[in-house]
Amino acid sequence: MRTIDKIIVHCTAGSQRNTAADVVRIHTMPKSRGGNGWKVAGYHYIIEANGKIVSTVPETEVSNGCYGQNQHAINVCYIGGVDIAKRGLPPVDNRTEAQKKSLLVLLKRLREKYPTAKIYGHRDFAKKACPSFDAKTEYADL
Ligand SMILES: [Zn+2]
């Protein structure tokens, strides 16, 4: 079994209307067809705007969410995180109430399963806004 020491929160940085299936399709579609060409999707769990938690990669497998950290990480993502009405898609914390609830449920569950793992945002490892809020601080007490 892999050792999990990080739970990393992401946003899709796309439309809130996207589904988990849309995200997985883009990640795994060949580059020649406009996808990322990855073997597995970027996240273990994707939370849709309605709060639905979709499991997209088994926890026992490595997902592709955070360069350099994936080997020992569970990647969790909510759909959204940018203002698609604005030029340059600026980051915005547009988590729906349902997504906030589901994030809490999922992160609590993961913390129980991996008690030594800490919760981070993607931004703690890269020069990115992802997940458009400070996950490390918000979930420090979970
Ligand atoms: Zn990310």
mmCIF file with all atom_site columns, N, CA and C in Angstrom, residues 5-8 13 20 30 62 68 72 76 81 84 89 91 101 108 110-111 130 139:
data_model
loop_
_atom_site.group_PDB
_atom_site.id
_atom_site.type_symbol
_atom_site.label_atom_id
_atom_site.label_alt_id
_atom_site.label_comp_id
_atom_site.label_asym_id
_atom_site.label_entity_id
_atom_site.label_seq_id
_atom_site.pdbx_PDB_ins_code
_atom_site.Cartn_x
_atom_site.Cartn_y
_atom_site.Cartn_z
_atom_site.occupancy
_atom_site.B_iso_or_equiv
_atom_site.pdbx_formal_charge
_atom_site.auth_seq_id
_atom_site.auth_comp_id
_atom_site.auth_asym_id
_atom_site.auth_atom_id
_atom_site.pdbx_PDB_model_num
ATOM 1  N N  . ASP A 1 5   ? 0.756   10.891 2.918   1.00 0.00 ? 5   ASP A N  1
ATOM 2  C CA . ASP A 1 5   ? 1.066   11.924 3.908   1.00 0.00 ? 5   ASP A CA 1
ATOM 3  C C  . ASP A 1 5   ? 0.511   13.298 3.519   1.00 0.00 ? 5   ASP A C  1
ATOM 4  N N  . LYS A 1 6   ? -0.123  13.357 2.349   1.00 0.00 ? 6   LYS A N  1
ATOM 5  C CA . LYS A 1 6   ? -0.705  14.631 1.935   1.00 0.00 ? 6   LYS A CA 1
ATOM 6  C C  . LYS A 1 6   ? -2.075  14.422 1.304   1.00 0.00 ? 6   LYS A C  1
ATOM 7  N N  . ILE A 1 7   ? -2.977  15.311 1.661   1.00 0.00 ? 7   ILE A N  1
ATOM 8  C CA . ILE A 1 7   ? -4.266  15.383 0.977   1.00 0.00 ? 7   ILE A CA 1
ATOM 9  C C  . ILE A 1 7   ? -4.269  16.764 0.335   1.00 0.00 ? 7   ILE A C  1
ATOM 10 N N  . ILE A 1 8   ? -4.309  16.795 -0.982  1.00 0.00 ? 8   ILE A N  1
ATOM 11 C CA . ILE A 1 8   ? -4.134  18.069 -1.683  1.00 0.00 ? 8   ILE A CA 1
ATOM 12 C C  . ILE A 1 8   ? -5.433  18.483 -2.372  1.00 0.00 ? 8   ILE A C  1
ATOM 13 N N  . ALA A 1 13  ? -10.455 24.933 -12.258 1.00 0.00 ? 13  ALA A N  1
ATOM 14 C CA . ALA A 1 13  ? -10.148 26.166 -12.997 1.00 0.00 ? 13  ALA A CA 1
ATOM 15 C C  . ALA A 1 13  ? -10.915 26.220 -14.323 1.00 0.00 ? 13  ALA A C  1
ATOM 16 N N  . ALA A 1 20  ? -17.742 15.682 -13.420 1.00 0.00 ? 20  ALA A N  1
ATOM 17 C CA . ALA A 1 20  ? -16.510 14.928 -13.163 1.00 0.00 ? 20  ALA A CA 1
ATOM 18 C C  . ALA A 1 20  ? -16.088 14.172 -14.427 1.00 0.00 ? 20  ALA A C  1
ATOM 19 N N  . PRO A 1 30  ? -6.060  11.830 -25.670 1.00 0.00 ? 30  PRO A N  1
ATOM 20 C CA . PRO A 1 30  ? -4.730  12.048 -26.244 1.00 0.00 ? 30  PRO A CA 1
ATOM 21 C C  . PRO A 1 30  ? -4.486  13.527 -26.559 1.00 0.00 ? 30  PRO A C  1
ATOM 22 N N  . VAL A 1 62  ? -1.850  6.136  -7.995  1.00 0.00 ? 62  VAL A N  1
ATOM 23 C CA . VAL A 1 62  ? -1.326  7.503  -8.013  1.00 0.00 ? 62  VAL A CA 1
ATOM 24 C C  . VAL A 1 62  ? -2.120  8.297  -9.045  1.00 0.00 ? 62  VAL A C  1
ATOM 25 N N  . GLY A 1 68  ? 5.333   16.313 -8.501  1.00 0.00 ? 68  GLY A N  1
ATOM 26 C CA . GLY A 1 68  ? 6.329   16.070 -7.463  1.00 0.00 ? 68  GLY A CA 1
ATOM 27 C C  . GLY A 1 68  ? 5.772   15.535 -6.154  1.00 0.00 ? 68  GLY A C  1
ATOM 28 N N  . HIS A 1 72  ? 2.621   10.150 -2.825  1.00 0.00 ? 72  HIS A N  1
ATOM 29 C CA . HIS A 1 72  ? 2.131   9.965  -1.456  1.00 0.00 ? 72  HIS A CA 1
ATOM 30 C C  . HIS A 1 72  ? 0.936   10.865 -1.164  1.00 0.00 ? 72  HIS A C  1
ATOM 31 N N  . VAL A 1 76  ? -7.822  15.869 -4.309  1.00 0.00 ? 76  VAL A N  1
ATOM 32 C CA . VAL A 1 76  ? -9.264  16.109 -4.232  1.00 0.00 ? 76  VAL A CA 1
ATOM 33 C C  . VAL A 1 76  ? -9.547  17.427 -4.942  1.00 0.00 ? 76  VAL A C  1
ATOM 34 N N  . GLY A 1 81  ? -13.721 27.403 -9.489  1.00 0.00 ? 81  GLY A N  1
ATOM 35 C CA . GLY A 1 81  ? -12.504 28.042 -8.988  1.00 0.00 ? 81  GLY A CA 1
ATOM 36 C C  . GLY A 1 81  ? -11.992 29.198 -9.828  1.00 0.00 ? 81  GLY A C  1
ATOM 37 N N  . ILE A 1 84  ? -15.400 32.507 -15.039 1.00 0.00 ? 84  ILE A N  1
ATOM 38 C CA . ILE A 1 84  ? -15.324 32.286 -16.490 1.00 0.00 ? 84  ILE A CA 1
ATOM 39 C C  . ILE A 1 84  ? -15.918 33.444 -17.295 1.00 0.00 ? 84  ILE A C  1
ATOM 40 N N  . LEU A 1 89  ? -9.702  34.405 -16.983 1.00 0.00 ? 89  LEU A N  1
ATOM 41 C CA . LEU A 1 89  ? -10.235 33.480 -15.979 1.00 0.00 ? 89  LEU A CA 1
ATOM 42 C C  . LEU A 1 89  ? -9.604  33.662 -14.593 1.00 0.00 ? 89  LEU A C  1
ATOM 43 N N  . PRO A 1 91  ? -8.870  33.706 -10.674 1.00 0.00 ? 91  PRO A N  1
ATOM 44 C CA . PRO A 1 91  ? -9.288  32.783 -9.628  1.00 0.00 ? 91  PRO A CA 1
ATOM 45 C C  . PRO A 1 91  ? -10.380 33.381 -8.761  1.00 0.00 ? 91  PRO A C  1
ATOM 46 N N  . LYS A 1 101 ? -19.904 21.604 1.834   1.00 0.00 ? 101 LYS A N  1
ATOM 47 C CA . LYS A 1 101 ? -20.330 20.508 2.715   1.00 0.00 ? 101 LYS A CA 1
ATOM 48 C C  . LYS A 1 101 ? -19.644 19.209 2.323   1.00 0.00 ? 101 LYS A C  1
ATOM 49 N N  . LYS A 1 108 ? -12.776 14.985 5.999   1.00 0.00 ? 108 LYS A N  1
ATOM 50 C CA . LYS A 1 108 ? -12.832 14.343 7.320   1.00 0.00 ? 108 LYS A CA 1
ATOM 51 C C  . LYS A 1 108 ? -12.622 12.847 7.193   1.00 0.00 ? 108 LYS A C  1
ATOM 52 N N  . LEU A 1 110 ? -11.075 11.248 4.815   1.00 0.00 ? 110 LEU A N  1
ATOM 53 C CA . LEU A 1 110 ? -9.694  10.949 4.423   1.00 0.00 ? 110 LEU A CA 1
ATOM 54 C C  . LEU A 1 110 ? -8.736  11.131 5.600   1.00 0.00 ? 110 LEU A C  1
ATOM 55 N N  . ARG A 1 111 ? -9.008  12.144 6.429   1.00 0.00 ? 111 ARG A N  1
ATOM 56 C CA . ARG A 1 111 ? -8.157  12.369 7.607   1.00 0.00 ? 111 ARG A CA 1
ATOM 57 C C  . ARG A 1 111 ? -8.276  11.208 8.597   1.00 0.00 ? 111 ARG A C  1
ATOM 58 N N  . CYS A 1 130 ? -4.631  27.799 -7.468  1.00 0.00 ? 130 CYS A N  1
ATOM 59 C CA . CYS A 1 130 ? -5.378  26.566 -7.159  1.00 0.00 ? 130 CYS A CA 1
ATOM 60 C C  . CYS A 1 130 ? -5.231  26.184 -5.691  1.00 0.00 ? 130 CYS A C  1
ATOM 61 N N  . TYR A 1 139 ? -8.807  24.157 6.610   1.00 0.00 ? 139 TYR A N  1
ATOM 62 C CA . TYR A 1 139 ? -9.007  22.790 7.112   1.00 0.00 ? 139 TYR A CA 1
ATOM 63 C C  . TYR A 1 139 ? -7.963  22.389 8.150   1.00 0.00 ? 139 TYR A C  1
#
